[in-house]
XYZ file of C-alpha atoms in Angstrom:
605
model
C -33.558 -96.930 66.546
C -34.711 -93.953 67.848
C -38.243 -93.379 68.642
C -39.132 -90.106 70.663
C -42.094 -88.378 68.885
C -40.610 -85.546 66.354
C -43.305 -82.951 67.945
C -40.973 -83.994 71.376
C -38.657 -81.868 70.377
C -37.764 -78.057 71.182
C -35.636 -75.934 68.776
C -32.257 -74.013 69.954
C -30.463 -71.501 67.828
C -27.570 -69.014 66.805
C -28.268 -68.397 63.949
C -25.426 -70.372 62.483
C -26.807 -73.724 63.768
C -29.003 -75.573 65.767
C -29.827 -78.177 68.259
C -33.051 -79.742 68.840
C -33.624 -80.436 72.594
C -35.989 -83.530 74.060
C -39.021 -83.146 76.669
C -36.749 -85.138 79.107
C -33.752 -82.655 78.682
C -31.659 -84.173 75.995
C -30.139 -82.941 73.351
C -30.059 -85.674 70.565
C -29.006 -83.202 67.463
C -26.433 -80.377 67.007
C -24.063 -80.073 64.338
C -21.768 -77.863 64.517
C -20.332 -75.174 63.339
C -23.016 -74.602 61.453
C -26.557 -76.370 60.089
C -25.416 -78.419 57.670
C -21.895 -79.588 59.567
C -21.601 -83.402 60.066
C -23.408 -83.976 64.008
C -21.953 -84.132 66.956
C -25.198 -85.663 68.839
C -27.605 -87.496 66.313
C -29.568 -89.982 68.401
C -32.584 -88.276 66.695
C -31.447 -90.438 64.222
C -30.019 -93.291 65.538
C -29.896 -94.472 69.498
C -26.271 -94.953 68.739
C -24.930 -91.198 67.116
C -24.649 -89.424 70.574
C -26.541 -86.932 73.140
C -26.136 -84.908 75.972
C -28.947 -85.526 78.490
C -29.377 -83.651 81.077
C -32.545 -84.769 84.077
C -33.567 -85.951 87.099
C -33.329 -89.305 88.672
C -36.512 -89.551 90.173
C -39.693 -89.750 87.625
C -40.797 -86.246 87.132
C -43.342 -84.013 84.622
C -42.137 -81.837 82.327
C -43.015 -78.601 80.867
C -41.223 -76.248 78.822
C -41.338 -72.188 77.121
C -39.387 -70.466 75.445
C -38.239 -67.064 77.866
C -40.428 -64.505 76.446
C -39.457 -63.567 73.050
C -36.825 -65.696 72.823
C -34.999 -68.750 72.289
C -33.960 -69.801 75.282
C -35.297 -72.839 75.933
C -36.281 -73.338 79.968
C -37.662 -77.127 80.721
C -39.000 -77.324 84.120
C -39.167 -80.998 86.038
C -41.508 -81.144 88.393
C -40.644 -83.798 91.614
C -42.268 -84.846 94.650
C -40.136 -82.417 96.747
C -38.764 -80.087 94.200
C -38.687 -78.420 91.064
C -35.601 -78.985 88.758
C -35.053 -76.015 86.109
C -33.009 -76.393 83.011
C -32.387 -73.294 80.570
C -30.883 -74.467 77.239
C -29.688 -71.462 74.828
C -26.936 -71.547 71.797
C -24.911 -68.739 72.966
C -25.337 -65.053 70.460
C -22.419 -62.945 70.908
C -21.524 -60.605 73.653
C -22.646 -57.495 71.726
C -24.756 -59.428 69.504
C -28.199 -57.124 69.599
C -31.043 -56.624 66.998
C -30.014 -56.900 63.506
C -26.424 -58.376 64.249
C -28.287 -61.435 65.512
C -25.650 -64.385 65.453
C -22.985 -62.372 63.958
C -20.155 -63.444 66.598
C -21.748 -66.353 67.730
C -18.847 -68.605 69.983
C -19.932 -71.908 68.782
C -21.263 -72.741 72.591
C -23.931 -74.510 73.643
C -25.344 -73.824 77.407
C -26.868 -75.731 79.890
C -27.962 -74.104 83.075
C -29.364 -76.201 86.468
C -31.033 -75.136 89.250
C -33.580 -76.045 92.063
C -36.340 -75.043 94.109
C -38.352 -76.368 97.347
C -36.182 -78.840 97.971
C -33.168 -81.324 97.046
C -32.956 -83.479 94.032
C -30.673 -85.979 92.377
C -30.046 -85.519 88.647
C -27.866 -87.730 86.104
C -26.061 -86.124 83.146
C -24.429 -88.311 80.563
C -22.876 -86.663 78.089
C -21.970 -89.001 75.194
C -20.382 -86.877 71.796
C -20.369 -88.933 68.399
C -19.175 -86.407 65.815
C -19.411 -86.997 62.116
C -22.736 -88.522 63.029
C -21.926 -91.149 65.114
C -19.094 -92.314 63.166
C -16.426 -91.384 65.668
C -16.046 -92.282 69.162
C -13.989 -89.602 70.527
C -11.517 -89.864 73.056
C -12.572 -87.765 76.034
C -10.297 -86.620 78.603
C -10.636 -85.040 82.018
C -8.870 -81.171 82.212
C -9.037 -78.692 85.081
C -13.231 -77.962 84.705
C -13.987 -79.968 82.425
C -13.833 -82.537 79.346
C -11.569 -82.464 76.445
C -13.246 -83.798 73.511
C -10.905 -84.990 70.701
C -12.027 -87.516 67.997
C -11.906 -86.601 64.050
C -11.787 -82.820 62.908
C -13.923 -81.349 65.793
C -11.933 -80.090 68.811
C -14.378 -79.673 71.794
C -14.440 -79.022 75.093
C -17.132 -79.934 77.714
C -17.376 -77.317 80.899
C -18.681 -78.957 83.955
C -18.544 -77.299 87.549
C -18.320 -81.080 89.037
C -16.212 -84.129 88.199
C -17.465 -86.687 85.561
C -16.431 -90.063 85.923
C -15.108 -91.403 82.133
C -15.354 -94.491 80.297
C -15.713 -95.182 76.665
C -16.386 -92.085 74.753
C -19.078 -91.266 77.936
C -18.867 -88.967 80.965
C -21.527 -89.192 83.280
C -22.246 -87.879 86.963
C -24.750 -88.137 89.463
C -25.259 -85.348 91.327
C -27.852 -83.588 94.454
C -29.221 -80.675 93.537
C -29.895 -78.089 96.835
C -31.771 -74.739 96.682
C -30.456 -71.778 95.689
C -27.113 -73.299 93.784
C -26.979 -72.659 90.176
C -24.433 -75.162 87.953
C -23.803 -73.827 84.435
C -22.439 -76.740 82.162
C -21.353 -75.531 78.304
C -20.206 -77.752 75.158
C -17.477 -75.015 73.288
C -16.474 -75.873 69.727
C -13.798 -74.966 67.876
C -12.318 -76.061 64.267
C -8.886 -75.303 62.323
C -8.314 -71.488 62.200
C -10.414 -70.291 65.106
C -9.937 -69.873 68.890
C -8.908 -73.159 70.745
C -12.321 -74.661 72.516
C -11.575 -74.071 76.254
C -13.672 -74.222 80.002
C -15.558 -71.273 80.598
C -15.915 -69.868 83.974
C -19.100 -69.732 85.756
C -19.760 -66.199 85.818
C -18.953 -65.993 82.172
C -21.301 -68.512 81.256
C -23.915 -66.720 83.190
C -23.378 -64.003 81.390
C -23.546 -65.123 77.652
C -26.857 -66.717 78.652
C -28.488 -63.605 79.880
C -26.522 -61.421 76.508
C -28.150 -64.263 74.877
C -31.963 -63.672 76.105
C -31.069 -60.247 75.802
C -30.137 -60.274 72.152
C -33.453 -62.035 71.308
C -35.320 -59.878 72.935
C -33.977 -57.195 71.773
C -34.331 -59.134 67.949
C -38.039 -58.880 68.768
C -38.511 -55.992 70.266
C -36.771 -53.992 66.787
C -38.542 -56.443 64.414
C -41.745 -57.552 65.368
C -44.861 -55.372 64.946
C -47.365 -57.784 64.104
C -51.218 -57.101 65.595
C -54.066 -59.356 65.157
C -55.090 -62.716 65.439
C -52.833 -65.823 66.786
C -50.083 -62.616 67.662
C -48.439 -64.702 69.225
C -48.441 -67.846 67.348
C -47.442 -65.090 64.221
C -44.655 -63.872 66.649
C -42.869 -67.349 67.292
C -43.487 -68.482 63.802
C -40.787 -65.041 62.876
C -38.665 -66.102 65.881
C -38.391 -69.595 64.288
C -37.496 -68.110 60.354
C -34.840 -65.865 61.882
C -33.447 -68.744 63.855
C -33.171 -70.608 60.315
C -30.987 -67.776 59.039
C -27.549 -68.359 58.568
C -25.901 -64.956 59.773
C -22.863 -64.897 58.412
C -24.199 -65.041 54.220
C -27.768 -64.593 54.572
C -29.152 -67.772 53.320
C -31.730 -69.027 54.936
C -32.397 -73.426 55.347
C -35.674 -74.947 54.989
C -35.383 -77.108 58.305
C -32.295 -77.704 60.637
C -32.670 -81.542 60.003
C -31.884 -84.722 57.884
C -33.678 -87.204 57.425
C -36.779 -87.043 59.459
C -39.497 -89.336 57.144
C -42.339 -87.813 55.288
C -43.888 -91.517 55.993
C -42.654 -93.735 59.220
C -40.347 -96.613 57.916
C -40.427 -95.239 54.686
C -37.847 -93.913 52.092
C -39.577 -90.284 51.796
C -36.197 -89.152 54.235
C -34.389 -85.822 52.951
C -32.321 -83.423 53.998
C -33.274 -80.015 54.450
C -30.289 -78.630 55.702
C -29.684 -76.021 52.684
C -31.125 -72.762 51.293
C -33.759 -73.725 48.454
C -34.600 -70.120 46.573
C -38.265 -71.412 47.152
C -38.305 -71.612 51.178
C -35.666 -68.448 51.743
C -37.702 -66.595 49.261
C -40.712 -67.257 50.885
C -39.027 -66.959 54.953
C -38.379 -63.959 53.811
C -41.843 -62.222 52.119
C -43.349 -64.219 55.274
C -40.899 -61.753 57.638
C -42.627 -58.797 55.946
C -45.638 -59.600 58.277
C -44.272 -61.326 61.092
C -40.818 -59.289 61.597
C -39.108 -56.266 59.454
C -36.785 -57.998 57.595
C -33.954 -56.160 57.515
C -31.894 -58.304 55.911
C -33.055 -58.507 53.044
C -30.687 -57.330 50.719
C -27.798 -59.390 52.254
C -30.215 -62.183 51.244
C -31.181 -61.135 47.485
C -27.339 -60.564 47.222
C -26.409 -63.779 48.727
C -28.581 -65.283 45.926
C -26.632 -63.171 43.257
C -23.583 -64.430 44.460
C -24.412 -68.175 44.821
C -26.108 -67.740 40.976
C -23.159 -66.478 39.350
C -23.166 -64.146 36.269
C -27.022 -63.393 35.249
C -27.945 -64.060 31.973
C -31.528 -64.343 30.177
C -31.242 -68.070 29.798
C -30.525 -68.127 33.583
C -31.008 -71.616 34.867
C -31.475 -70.569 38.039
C -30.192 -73.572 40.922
C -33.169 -74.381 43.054
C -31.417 -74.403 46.227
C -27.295 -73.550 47.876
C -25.480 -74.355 51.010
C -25.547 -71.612 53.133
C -22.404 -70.072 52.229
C -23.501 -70.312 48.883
C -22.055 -74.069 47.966
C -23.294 -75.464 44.281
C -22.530 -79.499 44.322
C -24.861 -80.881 47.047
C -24.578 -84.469 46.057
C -26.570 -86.886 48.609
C -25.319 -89.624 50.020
C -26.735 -92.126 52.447
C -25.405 -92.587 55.870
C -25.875 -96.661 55.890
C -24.758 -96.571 59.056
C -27.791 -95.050 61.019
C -30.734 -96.596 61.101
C -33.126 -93.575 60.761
C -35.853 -92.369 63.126
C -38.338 -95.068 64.053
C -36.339 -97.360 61.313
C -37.039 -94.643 58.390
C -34.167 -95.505 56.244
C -32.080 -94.212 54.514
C -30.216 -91.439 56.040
C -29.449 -88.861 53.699
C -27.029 -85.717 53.996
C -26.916 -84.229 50.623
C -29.733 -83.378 48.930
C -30.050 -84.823 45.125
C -32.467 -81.934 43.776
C -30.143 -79.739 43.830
C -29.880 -79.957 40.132
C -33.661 -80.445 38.768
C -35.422 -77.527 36.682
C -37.719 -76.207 38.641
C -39.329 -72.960 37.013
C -41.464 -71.519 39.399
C -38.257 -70.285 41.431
C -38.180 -67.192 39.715
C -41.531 -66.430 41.108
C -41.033 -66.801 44.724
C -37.896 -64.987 44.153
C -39.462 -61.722 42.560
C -42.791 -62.100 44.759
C -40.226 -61.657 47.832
C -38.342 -58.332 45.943
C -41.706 -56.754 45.106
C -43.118 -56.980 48.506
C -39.577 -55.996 50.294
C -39.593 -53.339 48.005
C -38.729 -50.496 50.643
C -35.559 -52.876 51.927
C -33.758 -53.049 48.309
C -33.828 -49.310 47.598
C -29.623 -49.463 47.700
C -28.827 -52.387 46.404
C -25.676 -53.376 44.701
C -25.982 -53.389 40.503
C -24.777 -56.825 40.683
C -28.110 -57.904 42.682
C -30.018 -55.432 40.303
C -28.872 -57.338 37.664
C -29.567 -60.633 38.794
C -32.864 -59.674 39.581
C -33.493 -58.721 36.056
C -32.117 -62.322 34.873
C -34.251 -63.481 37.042
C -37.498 -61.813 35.352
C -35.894 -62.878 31.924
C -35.167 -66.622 32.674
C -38.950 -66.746 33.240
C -39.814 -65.220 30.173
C -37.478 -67.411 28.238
C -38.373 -70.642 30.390
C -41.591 -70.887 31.013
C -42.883 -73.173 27.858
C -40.501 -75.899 29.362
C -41.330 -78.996 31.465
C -40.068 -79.178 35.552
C -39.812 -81.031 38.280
C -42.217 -78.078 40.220
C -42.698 -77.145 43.364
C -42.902 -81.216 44.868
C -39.324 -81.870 43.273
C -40.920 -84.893 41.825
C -38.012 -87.041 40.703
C -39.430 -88.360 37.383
C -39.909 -87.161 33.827
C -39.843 -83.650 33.731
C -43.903 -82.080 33.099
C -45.306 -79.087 32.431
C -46.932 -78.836 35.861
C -49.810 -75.567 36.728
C -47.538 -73.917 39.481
C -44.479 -73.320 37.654
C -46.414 -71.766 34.922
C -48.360 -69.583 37.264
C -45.104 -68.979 39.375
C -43.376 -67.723 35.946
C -46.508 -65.064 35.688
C -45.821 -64.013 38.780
C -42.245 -63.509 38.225
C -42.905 -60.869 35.100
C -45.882 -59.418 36.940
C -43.852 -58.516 39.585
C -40.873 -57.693 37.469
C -43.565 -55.127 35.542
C -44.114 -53.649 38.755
C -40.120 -53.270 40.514
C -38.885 -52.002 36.793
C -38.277 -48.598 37.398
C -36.289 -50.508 40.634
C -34.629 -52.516 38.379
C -33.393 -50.121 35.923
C -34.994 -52.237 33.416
C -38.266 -50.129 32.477
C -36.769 -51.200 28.160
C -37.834 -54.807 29.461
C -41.118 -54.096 30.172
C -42.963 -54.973 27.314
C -41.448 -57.746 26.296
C -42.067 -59.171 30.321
C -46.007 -58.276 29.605
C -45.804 -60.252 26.054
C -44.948 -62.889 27.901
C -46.873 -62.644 31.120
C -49.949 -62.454 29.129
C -49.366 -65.268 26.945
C -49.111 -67.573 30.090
C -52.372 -66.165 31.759
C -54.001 -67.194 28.597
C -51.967 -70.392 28.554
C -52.911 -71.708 31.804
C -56.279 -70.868 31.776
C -56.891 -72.856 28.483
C -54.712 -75.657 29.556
C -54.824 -75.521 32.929
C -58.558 -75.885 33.556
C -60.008 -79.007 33.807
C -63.646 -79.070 33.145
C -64.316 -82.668 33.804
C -62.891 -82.369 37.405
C -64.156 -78.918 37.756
C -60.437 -78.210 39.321
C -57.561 -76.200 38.110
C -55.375 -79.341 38.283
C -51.423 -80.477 38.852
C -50.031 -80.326 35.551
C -51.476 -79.745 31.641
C -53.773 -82.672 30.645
C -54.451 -84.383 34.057
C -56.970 -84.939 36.443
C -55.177 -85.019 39.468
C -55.222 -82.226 41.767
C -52.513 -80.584 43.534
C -52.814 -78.293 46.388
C -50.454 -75.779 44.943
C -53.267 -74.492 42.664
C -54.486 -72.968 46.333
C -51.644 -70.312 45.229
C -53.316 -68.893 42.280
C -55.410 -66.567 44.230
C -52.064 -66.091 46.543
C -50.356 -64.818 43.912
C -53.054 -62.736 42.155
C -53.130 -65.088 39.062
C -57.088 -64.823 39.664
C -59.657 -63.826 42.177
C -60.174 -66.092 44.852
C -64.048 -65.519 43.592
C -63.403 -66.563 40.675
C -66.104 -69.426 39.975
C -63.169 -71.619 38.814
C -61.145 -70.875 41.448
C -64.293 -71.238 43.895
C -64.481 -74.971 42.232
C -60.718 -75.536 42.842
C -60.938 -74.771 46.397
C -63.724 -76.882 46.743
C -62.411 -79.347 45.033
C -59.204 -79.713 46.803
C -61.540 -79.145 50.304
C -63.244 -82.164 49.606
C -60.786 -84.456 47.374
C -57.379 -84.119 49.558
C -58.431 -84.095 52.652
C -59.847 -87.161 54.323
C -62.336 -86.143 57.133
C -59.494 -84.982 59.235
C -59.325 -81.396 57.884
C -55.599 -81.594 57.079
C -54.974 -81.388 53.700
C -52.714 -83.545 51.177
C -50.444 -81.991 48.698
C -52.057 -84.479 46.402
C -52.563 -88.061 45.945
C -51.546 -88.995 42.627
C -48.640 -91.072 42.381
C -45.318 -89.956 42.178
C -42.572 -93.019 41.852
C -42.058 -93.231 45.675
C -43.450 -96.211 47.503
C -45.127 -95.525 50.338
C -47.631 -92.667 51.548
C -47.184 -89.426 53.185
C -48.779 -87.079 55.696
C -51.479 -83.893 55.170
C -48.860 -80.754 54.530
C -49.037 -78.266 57.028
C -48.185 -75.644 54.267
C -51.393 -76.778 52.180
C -53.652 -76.972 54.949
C -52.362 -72.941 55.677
C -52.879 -72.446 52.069
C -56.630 -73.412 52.077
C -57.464 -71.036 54.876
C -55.569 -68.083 52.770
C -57.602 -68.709 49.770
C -60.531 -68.894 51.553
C -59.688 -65.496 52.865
C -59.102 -64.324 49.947
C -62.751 -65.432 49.075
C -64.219 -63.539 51.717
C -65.406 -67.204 53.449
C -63.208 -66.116 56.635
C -65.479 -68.289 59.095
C -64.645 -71.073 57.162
C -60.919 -69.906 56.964
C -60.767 -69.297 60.570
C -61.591 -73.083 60.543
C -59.261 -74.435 58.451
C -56.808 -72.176 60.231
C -57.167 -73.313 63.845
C -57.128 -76.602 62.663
C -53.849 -76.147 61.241
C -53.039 -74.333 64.835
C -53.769 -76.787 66.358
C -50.991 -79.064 65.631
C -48.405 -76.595 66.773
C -46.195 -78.468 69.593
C -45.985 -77.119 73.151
C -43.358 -74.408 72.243
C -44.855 -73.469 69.123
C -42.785 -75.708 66.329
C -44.373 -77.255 63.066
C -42.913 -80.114 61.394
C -43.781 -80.691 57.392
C -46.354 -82.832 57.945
C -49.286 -84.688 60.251
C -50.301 -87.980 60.547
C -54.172 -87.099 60.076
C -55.328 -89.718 62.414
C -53.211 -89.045 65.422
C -51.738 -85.459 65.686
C -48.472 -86.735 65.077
C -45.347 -84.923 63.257
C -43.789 -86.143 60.387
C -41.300 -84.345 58.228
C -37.821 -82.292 58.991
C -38.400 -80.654 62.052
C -38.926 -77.365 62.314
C -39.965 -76.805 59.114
C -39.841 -73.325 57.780
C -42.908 -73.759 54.834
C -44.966 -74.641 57.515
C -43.902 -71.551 59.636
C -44.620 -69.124 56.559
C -47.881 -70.710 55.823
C -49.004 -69.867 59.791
C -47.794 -66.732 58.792
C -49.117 -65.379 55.770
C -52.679 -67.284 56.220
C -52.979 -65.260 59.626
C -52.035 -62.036 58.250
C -54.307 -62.985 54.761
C -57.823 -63.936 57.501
C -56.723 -60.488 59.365
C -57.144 -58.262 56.839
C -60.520 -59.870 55.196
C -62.346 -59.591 58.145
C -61.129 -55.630 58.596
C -64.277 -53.285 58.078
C -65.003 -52.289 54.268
C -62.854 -49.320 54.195
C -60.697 -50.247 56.829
């Protein structure tokens, strides 16, 4: 069972995959080649599934930062007589600057160790499981290194010392002096690619500073954001373009399986995959925190996964990243799940539910990357336009909304406003669009649902906007009304709502729940990091930005040491819950900043 807190975890990236890196120096996920491969290391989920640690023998305290605009990780072990340095990085390409990000990634993972002040002894253990922890490889030692061979991965592990090998495990013990520098690297290759090989030193030195160099240079072209939290705003872009998958566009919601919504519980998903919710959303939230430059690719990655548009569209609520359809979950019985939160998933069974208020986030994104989709393809034109059409055609229906509730379909208060949204913004891009004949048939309909949810919508009794026509419950996804410009955060009735929600899903803690009603899962989950964000934006919105500015740096304040956000907090103890990181809760830090930055400009500022 593996236990080491979720928040202990620092995130490494390509952008084609990732690995998620321990306080102690191990690396107990990466699948490769790419997010949503089977694992190579998996003890994240399972003591069992593999990792490649990497620390000192003697007890030591850790610390950790990412190199300055980066993601290169470096974890620094302080001794009695010496400080141990280890820089982790997935390896960009050579050339791989700015926009091109990732584009000719090499599928390696490196590991450089170092000293200072004095001598130390450090283990490494290197223990591969691919197809998460199924198969126990055969490793064999070659001229600098390991050959990995077990399944359909073909690795090889570069070491600059021998490992002693036994069962599936090479290990070493080692003595660190000053001033020598050992670069270790795990290369991966598949069918139809490059065979994996041993890297020399002074090439592996080299990738890792092309690496830093690419990020920074990432950064440097991307990210303009000014204001409050800057830098907070500034890792939270670093972490969305580190979710991007380079070579189509798409963009996952977390680089994880499995990691509970509840400890011990069944809440355990995987995240692994492009929903047009998240990516649409990464993407408007890149607007403020980095210049998105990619945002056609992504608008025509969706146009390709969607297939021919159509008014009826019934647009799929999420893809795998090169634009797969059939994401059928399955459970991994096999692993036990962190902290004994089972089952392990890998598939994700939503990938066929109605959910309506896609075509909102989708056309929310266009409108405000406007400026970035002035030469795009008719084929992503078009789509666009089915897009703005399925929600005038869908909207009366019943969903699964925004929660992916897996019960009877209802008609719940997002997805309707998230269907307004879609045609207001459709209004607005149609001279874009080429579709300026559509428009008044998009306002028909537009109107109609304004009207619509504000008779049915409203509960008087509760005082609340609340989760779906005819209840009482609330649901923190009414916070977006204001977001979205369904109403004025002054509103009185949106004033009550926010209230409401301020004093009903929270419970003393600040955090906020996405709601409390039941849903037809046993067990309970934590405050959403994404609703608590949403609270301060509305407030913002009201013009209560000291309260905002409370909510916010609450919210902050759960941000790990290197500036990660899972889904969700354990109110009571700080604690992470959720796929790890999680990009909703990156876009909320995002947008809520940006929202309590420009309410408390000057009038006329």
């Amino acid at each position: 069972m593996s236990s080491v807190p979720i928040a202990d975890h620092a995130l490494l990236s390509d952008c084609r995959t990732a690995a998620l890196v321990t306080l102690d120096g191990s690396v107990d996920w990466l699948c490769l080649p790419r997010f949503d491969a089977p694992s190579q290391f998996a003890r994240l989920l399972d003591d069992e599934a593999g990792h490649w640690s990497i620390r000192p023998v003697e007890r030591a305290r850790a610390s950790r930062r990412y190199l300055d605009d980066t993601m290169v990780l470096e974890t620094s072990f302080r001794l009695s007589g010496a400080v141990v340095t280890l820089t982790d990085a997935l390896a960009t390409g050579g050339e791989d600057l700015g926009h091109g990000i990732g584009a000719n990634s090499p599928h390696l993972l490196v590991r450089r160790l170092e000293c200072s002040g004095g001598e130390a002894e450090v283990e490494i253990v290197f223990e591969p499981r691919p197809e998460y922890g199924l198969v126990r490889p055969v490793l064999s030692a070659v001229d600098g290194g390991i050959e990995v061979l077990g399944g359909a991965d073909r690795m090889v592990l570069t070491s600059p010392v021998p490992m002693r090998v036994e069962e599936g495990t090479a290990s070493v013990r080692l003595r660190l002096v000053p001033g020598r520098v050992l670069l270790f690297a795990l290369h991966h290759s598949a069918a139809g690619r490059p065979p994996a090989r041993v890297w020399p030193q002074g090439e592996l030195a080299h990738r890792l500073e092309r690496t830093a160099a690419a990020w920074r240079s990432w950064s440097e072209l991307h990210q303009a954001y000014e204001g409050p939290w800057q830098d907070a705003v500034r890792q939270s872009g670093r972490v969305l373009q580190a979710l991007t998958f380079q070579p189509s566009g798409a963009i996952v919601a977390a680089p994880t399986t499995s990691l509970p919504e509840g400890v011990g519980g069944e809440r355990n998903w995987d995240y692994r995959f492009t929903w047009v919710r998240d990516a649409s959303l990464t993407m408007d939230a890149l607007w403020i925190a980095a210049c998105p430059d990619e945002a056609a690719e992504f608008f025509s990655f969706l146009a390709t996964a969607a297939g021919p548009p159509g008014e009826d569209l019934r647009l799929q609520i999420m893809f795998g990243v090169d634009g797969e359809r059939d994401l059928t979950e399955r459970v991994l019985p096999h692993l036990s799940g962190w902290r004994a939160s089972s089952p392990v998933r890998v598939g994700n069974g939503a990938w066929d539910q109605h959910q309506i208020d896609v075509y909102g986030e989708l056309l929310t994104a266009a409108h405000r990357l406007a400026d970035y989709l002035t030469e795009i393809d008719e084929g992503t034109r078009g789509f666009l336009v089915a897009c703005a059409d399925a929600a005038a055609f869908h909207w009366r229906e019943p969903d699964q909304g925004i929660w992916e509730v897996r019960g009877e379909p209802r008609h719940f208060l997002h997805s309707k406003v998230m269907c307004w949204a879609a045609l207001d913004r459709a209004i607005d891009l149609a001279d874009l669009l080429r579709a300026r004949g559509r428009v008044p048939e998009w306002t028909r309909e537009r109107d109609e649902i304004h009207r619509e949810v504000l008779e049915r919508g409203w509960n008087p009794e509760v005082g609340a906007f609340t989760q779906h026509y005819g209840s009482a419950d609330l649901d923190a996804a009414a916070l977006t009304m204001p977001i979205t410009g369904f109403l004025p955060a002054d509103d009185p009735r949106m004033l009550s709502t926010i209230d409401a929600v301020e004093r009903r899903l929270t419970d003393g803690h600040g955090l906020v729940y996405r709601y409390l009603a039941p849903d037809g899962l046993p067990g309970r989950e934590g405050a959403f990091l994404t609703c608590t964000f949403w609270l301060a934006h509305a407030l913002a919105l009201a013009g209560r930005t000291g309260r905002a500015r409370a909510v916010f740096e609450r919210a902050l304040a759960q941000l790990n040491d290197v500036g990660l956000l899972a889904e969700e907090i354990i109110p009571s103890t700080g604690e992470h819950l959720g796929n790890f990181p999680q990009a909703f809760s990156h876009i909320g830090l995002v947008n809520a900043a940006w929202a309590i930055s420009q309410a408390e400009l000057p009038a006329g500022g």
